[in-house]
Coordinates of C-alpha atoms (C1' of nucleotides) in Angstrom, one line a residue:
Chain A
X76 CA 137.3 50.6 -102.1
X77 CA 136.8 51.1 -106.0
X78 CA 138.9 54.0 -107.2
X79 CA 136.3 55.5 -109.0
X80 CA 134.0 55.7 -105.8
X81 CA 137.3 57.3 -104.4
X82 CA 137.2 60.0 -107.1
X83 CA 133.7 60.7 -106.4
X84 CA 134.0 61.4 -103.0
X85 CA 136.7 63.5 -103.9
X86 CA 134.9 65.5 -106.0
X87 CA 132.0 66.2 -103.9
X88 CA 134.1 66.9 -101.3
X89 CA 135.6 69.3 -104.1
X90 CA 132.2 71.1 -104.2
X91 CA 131.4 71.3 -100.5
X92 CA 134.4 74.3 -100.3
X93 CA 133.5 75.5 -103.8
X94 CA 136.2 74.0 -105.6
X95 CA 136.2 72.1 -108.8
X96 CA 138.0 68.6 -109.2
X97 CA 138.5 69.1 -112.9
X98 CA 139.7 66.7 -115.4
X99 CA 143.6 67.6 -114.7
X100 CA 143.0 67.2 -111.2
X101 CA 140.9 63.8 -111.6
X102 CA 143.9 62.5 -113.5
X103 CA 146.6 63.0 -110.9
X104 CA 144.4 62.0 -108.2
X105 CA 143.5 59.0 -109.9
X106 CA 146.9 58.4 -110.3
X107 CA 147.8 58.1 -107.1
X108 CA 144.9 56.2 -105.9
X109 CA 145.2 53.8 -108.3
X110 CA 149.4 53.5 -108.0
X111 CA 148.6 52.8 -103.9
X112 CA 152.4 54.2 -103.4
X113 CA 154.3 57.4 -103.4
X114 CA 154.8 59.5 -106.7
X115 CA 156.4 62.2 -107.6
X116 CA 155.3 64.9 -109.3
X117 CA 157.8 63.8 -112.5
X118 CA 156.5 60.1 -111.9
X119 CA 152.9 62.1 -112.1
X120 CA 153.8 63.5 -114.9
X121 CA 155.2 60.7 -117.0
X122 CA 151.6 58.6 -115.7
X123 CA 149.4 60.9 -117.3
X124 CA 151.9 61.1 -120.7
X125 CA 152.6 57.3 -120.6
X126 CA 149.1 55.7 -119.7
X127 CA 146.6 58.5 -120.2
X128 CA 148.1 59.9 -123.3
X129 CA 147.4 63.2 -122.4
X130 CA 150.4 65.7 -121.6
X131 CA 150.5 67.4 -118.2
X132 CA 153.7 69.3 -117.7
X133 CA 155.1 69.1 -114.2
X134 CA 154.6 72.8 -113.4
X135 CA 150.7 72.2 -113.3
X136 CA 151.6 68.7 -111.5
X137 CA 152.8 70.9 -108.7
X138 CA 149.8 73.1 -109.2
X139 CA 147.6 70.1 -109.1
X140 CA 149.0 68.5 -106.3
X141 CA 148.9 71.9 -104.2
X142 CA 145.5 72.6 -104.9
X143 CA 144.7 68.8 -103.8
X144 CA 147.1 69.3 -100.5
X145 CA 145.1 72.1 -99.6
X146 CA 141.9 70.1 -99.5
X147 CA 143.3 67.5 -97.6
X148 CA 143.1 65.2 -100.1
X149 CA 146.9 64.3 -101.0
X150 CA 149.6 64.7 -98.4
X151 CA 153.6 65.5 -99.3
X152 CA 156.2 63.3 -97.7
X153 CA 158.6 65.7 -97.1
X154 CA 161.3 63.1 -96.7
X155 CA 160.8 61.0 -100.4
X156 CA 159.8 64.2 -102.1
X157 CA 156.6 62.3 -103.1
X158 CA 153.0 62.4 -103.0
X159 CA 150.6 60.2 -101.8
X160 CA 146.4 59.5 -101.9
X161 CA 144.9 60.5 -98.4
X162 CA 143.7 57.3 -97.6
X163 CA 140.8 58.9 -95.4
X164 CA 139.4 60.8 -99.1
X165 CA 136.0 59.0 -98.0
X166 CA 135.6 59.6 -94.6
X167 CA 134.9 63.0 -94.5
X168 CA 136.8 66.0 -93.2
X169 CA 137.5 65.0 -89.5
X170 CA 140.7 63.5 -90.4
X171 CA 143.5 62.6 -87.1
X172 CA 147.0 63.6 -87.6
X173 CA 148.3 61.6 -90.7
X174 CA 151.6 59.5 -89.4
X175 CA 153.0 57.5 -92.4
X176 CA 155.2 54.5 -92.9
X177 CA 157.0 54.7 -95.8
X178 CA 158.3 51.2 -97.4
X179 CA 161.9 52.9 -98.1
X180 CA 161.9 49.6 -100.9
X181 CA 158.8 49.1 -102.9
X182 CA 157.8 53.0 -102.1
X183 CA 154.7 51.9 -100.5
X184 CA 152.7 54.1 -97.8
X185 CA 150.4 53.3 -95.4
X186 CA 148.7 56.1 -93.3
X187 CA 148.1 55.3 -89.7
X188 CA 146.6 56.9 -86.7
X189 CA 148.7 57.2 -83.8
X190 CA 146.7 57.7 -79.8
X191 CA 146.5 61.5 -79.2
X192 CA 148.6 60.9 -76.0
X193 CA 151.3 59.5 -77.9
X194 CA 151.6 62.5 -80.1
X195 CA 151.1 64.9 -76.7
X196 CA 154.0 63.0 -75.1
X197 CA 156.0 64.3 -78.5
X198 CA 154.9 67.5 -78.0
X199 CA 155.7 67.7 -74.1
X200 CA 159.7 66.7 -74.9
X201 CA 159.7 68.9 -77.7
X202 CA 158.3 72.0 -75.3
X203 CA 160.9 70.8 -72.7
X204 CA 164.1 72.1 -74.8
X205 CA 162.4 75.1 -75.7
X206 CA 161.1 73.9 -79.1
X207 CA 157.2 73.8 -80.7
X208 CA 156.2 71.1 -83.1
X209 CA 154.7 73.3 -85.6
X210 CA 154.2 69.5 -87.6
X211 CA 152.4 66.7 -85.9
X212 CA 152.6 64.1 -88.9
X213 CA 155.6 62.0 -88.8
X214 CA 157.0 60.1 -91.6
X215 CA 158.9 56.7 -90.6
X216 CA 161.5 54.7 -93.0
X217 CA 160.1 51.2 -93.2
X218 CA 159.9 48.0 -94.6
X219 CA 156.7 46.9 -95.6
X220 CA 156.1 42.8 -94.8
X221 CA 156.6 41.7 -98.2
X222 CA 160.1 43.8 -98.5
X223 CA 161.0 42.3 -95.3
X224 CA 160.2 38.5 -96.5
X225 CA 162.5 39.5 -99.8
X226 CA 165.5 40.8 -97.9
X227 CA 165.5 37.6 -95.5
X228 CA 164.2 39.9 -92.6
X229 CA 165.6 42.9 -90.6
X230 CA 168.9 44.5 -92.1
Chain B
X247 CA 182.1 73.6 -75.8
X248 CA 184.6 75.3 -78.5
X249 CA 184.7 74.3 -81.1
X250 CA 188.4 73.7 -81.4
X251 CA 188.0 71.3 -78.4
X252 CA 185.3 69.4 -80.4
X253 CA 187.2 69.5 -84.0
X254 CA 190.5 67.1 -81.6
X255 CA 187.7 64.8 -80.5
X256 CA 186.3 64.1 -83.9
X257 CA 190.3 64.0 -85.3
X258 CA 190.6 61.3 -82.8
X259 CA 187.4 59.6 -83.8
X260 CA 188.7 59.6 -87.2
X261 CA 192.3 57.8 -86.0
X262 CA 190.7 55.4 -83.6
X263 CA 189.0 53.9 -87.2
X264 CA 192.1 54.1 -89.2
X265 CA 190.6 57.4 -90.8
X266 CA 192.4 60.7 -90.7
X267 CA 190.3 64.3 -90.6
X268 CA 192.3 66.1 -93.6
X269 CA 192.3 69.8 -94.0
X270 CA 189.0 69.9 -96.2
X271 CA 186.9 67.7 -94.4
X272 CA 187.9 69.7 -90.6
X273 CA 187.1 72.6 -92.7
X274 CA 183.5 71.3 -93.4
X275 CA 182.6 69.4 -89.8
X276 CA 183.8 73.3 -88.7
X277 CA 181.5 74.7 -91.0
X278 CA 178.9 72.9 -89.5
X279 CA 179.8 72.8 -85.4
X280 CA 179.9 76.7 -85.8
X281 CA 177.1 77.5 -87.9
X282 CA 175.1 75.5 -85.3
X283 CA 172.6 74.8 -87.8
X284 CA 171.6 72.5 -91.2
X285 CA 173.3 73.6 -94.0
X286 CA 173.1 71.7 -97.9
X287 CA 176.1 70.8 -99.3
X288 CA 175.7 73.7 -101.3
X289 CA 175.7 75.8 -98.5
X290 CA 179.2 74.5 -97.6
X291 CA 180.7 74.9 -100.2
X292 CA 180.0 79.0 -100.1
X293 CA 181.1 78.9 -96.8
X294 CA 184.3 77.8 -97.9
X295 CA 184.4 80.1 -100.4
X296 CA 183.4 83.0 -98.8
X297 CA 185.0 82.7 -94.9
X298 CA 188.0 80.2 -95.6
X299 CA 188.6 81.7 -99.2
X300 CA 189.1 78.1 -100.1
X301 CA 187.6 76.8 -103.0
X302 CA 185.5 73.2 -102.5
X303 CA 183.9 71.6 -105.2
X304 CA 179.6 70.4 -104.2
X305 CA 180.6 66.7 -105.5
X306 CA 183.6 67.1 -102.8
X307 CA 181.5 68.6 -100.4
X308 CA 179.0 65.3 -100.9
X309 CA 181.9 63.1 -100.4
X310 CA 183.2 64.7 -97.3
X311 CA 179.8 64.4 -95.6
X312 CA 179.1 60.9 -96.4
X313 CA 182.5 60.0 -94.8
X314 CA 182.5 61.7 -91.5
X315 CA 178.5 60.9 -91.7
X316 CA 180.0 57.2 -92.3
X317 CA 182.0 57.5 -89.0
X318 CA 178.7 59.8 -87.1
X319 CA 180.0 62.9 -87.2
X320 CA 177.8 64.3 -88.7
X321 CA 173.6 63.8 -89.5
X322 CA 171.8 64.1 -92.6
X323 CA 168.4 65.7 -92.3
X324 CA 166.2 64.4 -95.3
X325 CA 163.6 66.4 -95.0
X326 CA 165.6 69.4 -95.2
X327 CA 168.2 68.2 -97.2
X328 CA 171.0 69.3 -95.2
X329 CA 173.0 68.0 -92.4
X330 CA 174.0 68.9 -89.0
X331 CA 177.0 68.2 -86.9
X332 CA 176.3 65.4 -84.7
X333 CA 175.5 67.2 -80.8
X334 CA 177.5 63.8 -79.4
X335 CA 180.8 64.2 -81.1
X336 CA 182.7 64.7 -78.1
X337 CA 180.9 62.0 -76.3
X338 CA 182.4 58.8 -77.5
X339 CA 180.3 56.1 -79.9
X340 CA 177.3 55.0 -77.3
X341 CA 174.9 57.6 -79.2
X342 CA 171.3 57.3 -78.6
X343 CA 169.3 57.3 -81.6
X344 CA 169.4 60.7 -82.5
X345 CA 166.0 62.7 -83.4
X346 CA 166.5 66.5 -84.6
X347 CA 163.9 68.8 -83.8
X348 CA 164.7 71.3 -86.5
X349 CA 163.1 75.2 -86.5
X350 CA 161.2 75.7 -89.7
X351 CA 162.0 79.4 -89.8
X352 CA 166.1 79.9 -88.6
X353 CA 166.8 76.2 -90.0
X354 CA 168.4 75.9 -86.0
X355 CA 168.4 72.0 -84.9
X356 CA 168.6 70.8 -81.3
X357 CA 169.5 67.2 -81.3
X358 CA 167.7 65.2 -78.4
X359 CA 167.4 61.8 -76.9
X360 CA 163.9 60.4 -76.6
X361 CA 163.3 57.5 -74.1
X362 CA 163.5 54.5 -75.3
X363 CA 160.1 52.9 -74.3
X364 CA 158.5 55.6 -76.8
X365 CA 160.6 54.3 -79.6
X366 CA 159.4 51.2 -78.8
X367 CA 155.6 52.3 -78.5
X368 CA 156.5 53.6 -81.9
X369 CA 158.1 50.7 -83.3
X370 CA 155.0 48.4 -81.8
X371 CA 152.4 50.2 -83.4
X372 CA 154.1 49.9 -86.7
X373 CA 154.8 46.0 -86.7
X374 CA 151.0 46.0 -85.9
X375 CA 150.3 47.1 -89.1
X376 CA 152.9 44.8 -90.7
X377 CA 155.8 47.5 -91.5
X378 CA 159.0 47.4 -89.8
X379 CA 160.5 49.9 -88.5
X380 CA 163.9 50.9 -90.8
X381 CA 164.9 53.8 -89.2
X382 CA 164.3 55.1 -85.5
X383 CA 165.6 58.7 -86.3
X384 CA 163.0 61.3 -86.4
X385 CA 162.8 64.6 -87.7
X386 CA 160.5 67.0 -86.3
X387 CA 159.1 70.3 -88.3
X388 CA 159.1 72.8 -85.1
X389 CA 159.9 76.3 -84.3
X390 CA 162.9 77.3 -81.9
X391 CA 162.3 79.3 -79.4
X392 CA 163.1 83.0 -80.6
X393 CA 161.1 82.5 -83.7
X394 CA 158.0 81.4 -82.0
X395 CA 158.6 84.9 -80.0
X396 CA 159.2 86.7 -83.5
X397 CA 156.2 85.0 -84.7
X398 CA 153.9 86.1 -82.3
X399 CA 153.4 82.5 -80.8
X400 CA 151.9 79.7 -82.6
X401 CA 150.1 80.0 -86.1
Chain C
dT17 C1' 215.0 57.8 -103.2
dT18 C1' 211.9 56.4 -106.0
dG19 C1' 208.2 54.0 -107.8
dA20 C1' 203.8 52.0 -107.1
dC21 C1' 199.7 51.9 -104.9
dG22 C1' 195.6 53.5 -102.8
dA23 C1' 193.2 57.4 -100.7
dA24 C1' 191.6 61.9 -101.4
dT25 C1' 190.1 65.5 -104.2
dG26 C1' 189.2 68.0 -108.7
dA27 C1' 186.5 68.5 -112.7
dT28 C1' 182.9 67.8 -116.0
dA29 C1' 178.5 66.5 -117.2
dC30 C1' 174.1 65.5 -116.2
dA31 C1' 169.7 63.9 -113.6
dA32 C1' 166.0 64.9 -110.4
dT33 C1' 163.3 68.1 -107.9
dG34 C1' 161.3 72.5 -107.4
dT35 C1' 160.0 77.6 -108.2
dA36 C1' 159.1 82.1 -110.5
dA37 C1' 157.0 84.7 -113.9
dC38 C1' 154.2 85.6 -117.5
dA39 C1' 151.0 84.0 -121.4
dT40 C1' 147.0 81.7 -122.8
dT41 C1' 142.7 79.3 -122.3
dT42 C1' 138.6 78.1 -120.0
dT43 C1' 134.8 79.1 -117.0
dT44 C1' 131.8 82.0 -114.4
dT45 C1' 129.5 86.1 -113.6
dT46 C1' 127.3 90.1 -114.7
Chain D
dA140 C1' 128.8 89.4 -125.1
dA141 C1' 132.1 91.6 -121.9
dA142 C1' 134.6 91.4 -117.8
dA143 C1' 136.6 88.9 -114.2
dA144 C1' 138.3 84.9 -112.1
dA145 C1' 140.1 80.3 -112.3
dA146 C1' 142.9 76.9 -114.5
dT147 C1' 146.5 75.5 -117.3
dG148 C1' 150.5 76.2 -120.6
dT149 C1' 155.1 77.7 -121.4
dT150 C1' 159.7 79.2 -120.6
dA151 C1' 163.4 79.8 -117.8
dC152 C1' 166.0 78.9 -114.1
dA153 C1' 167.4 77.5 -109.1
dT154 C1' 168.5 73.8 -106.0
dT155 C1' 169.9 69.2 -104.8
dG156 C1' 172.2 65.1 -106.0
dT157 C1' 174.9 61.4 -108.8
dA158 C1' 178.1 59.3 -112.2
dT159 C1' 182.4 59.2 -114.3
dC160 C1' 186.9 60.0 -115.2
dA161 C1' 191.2 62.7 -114.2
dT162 C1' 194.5 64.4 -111.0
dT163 C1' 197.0 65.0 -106.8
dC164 C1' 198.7 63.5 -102.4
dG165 C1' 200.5 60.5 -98.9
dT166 C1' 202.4 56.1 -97.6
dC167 C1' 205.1 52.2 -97.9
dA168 C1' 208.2 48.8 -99.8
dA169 C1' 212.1 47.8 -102.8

DNA sequence: TTGACGAATGATACAATGTAACATTTTTTT
DNA sequence: AAAAAAATGTTACATTGTATCATTCGTCAA
């Protein structure tokens, strides 16, 4: 799908909770649509600087990318510190539980679904020792199948 | 278990591998067995400040836990970005794949075994969408048991 | 015993990631 | 146009992590 139909989506999706996907916002969205990998805010920061030649300090990338979190429109992958697209911006808000595979690499992410009764099993063993998963999404280390070609297959 | 008890086993881990457990890293694994939770580097070297009134350097402390990590002493959490003693010190090499379930509010970690036909599931679904699975441990955002009590249940 | 070697640790500097607090600008509302 | 709210800028600093070189310690052979 064509970023910019991406970004439009987005920002109507912006003004169905009364919120405005302003020109900052646009930017580091775009950025990450367009990158199709994990970012940073920093890498965010220097993208806007390098190829948009407009400055964005990374104090308002985290801003940015907060505001764009709350709307379910970026996630945070807790373990690479990095950003990524929502890859379900377009289909409206009824999103699953986002489960992604991170290409530990190339830094490439792709967002999956996993079966509801998968995740309930989770749950179920967590419960057993007396724990609660207060997080459903999962991030797995990966290789994506062109990393895995280059290194001559599993490690 | 005490942890004196555990602190032999891991001293003898170390020997079996030609390693020895010096004085500053038996001082760190302790620091971790006792605290029974993640700490950060950072963390460790207060605590041996502070309780041992020894002083250890943060680039020492980083060492130390990537050697008895090295020999699976110990686990590092990334995404908290600390580490935890490994709950399977004292019972010899034939670890499971570990997966933490770590409390989002006391930073407590329980350390559990999850079959191995829901790894697999796991690892299935992700060749189907042509990653590979890299890593099998997972780390799961949950709340321990007294802090979903202090909490006032789930939120 | 000593000297050499390697392992372990110390020390310094810096890079990357993230947050707090307050100032300024822009937009909206009245 | 004035007031209020939203968005962004700015500065400072905290936390986590790495790179590099220096120093100390233990071991082993001559």
């Amino acid at each position: 799908m064509k970023s910019e139909t991406i970004l439009e989506q987005a920002a109507l999706h912006c003004e169905s909770r009364g919120r405005k996907l302003t020109a900052k916002r646009r930017q580091v969205l775009a950025g990450l649509v367009k990158s199709q990998k994990a970012l940073s805010a920093y890498d965010l920061a220097d993208y806007c600087r390098d190829k948009l030649g407009t400055s964005l300090l990374p104090t308002s990338v985290y801003r940015i990318l907060e505001f764009l979190e709350s709307l379910g429109l970026v996630h945070r992958l807790n373990t690479a510190n990095k950003y990524v697209a929502c890859a379900h911006v377009t289909c409206d808000g009824a999103n699953e539980i986002p489960q992604f595979l991170i290409c530990q690499s190339c830094g490439s992410v792709k967002e999956i679904g996993i079966t509801k009764s998968f995740v309930q099993g989770l749950s179920q063993a967590v419960e057993k020792v007396g724990f609660h998963l207060a997080n459903n999404q999962l991030e797995l280390e990966c290789l994506c199948a062109d990393c895995v070609v280059q290194q001559g297959g599993v490690q």
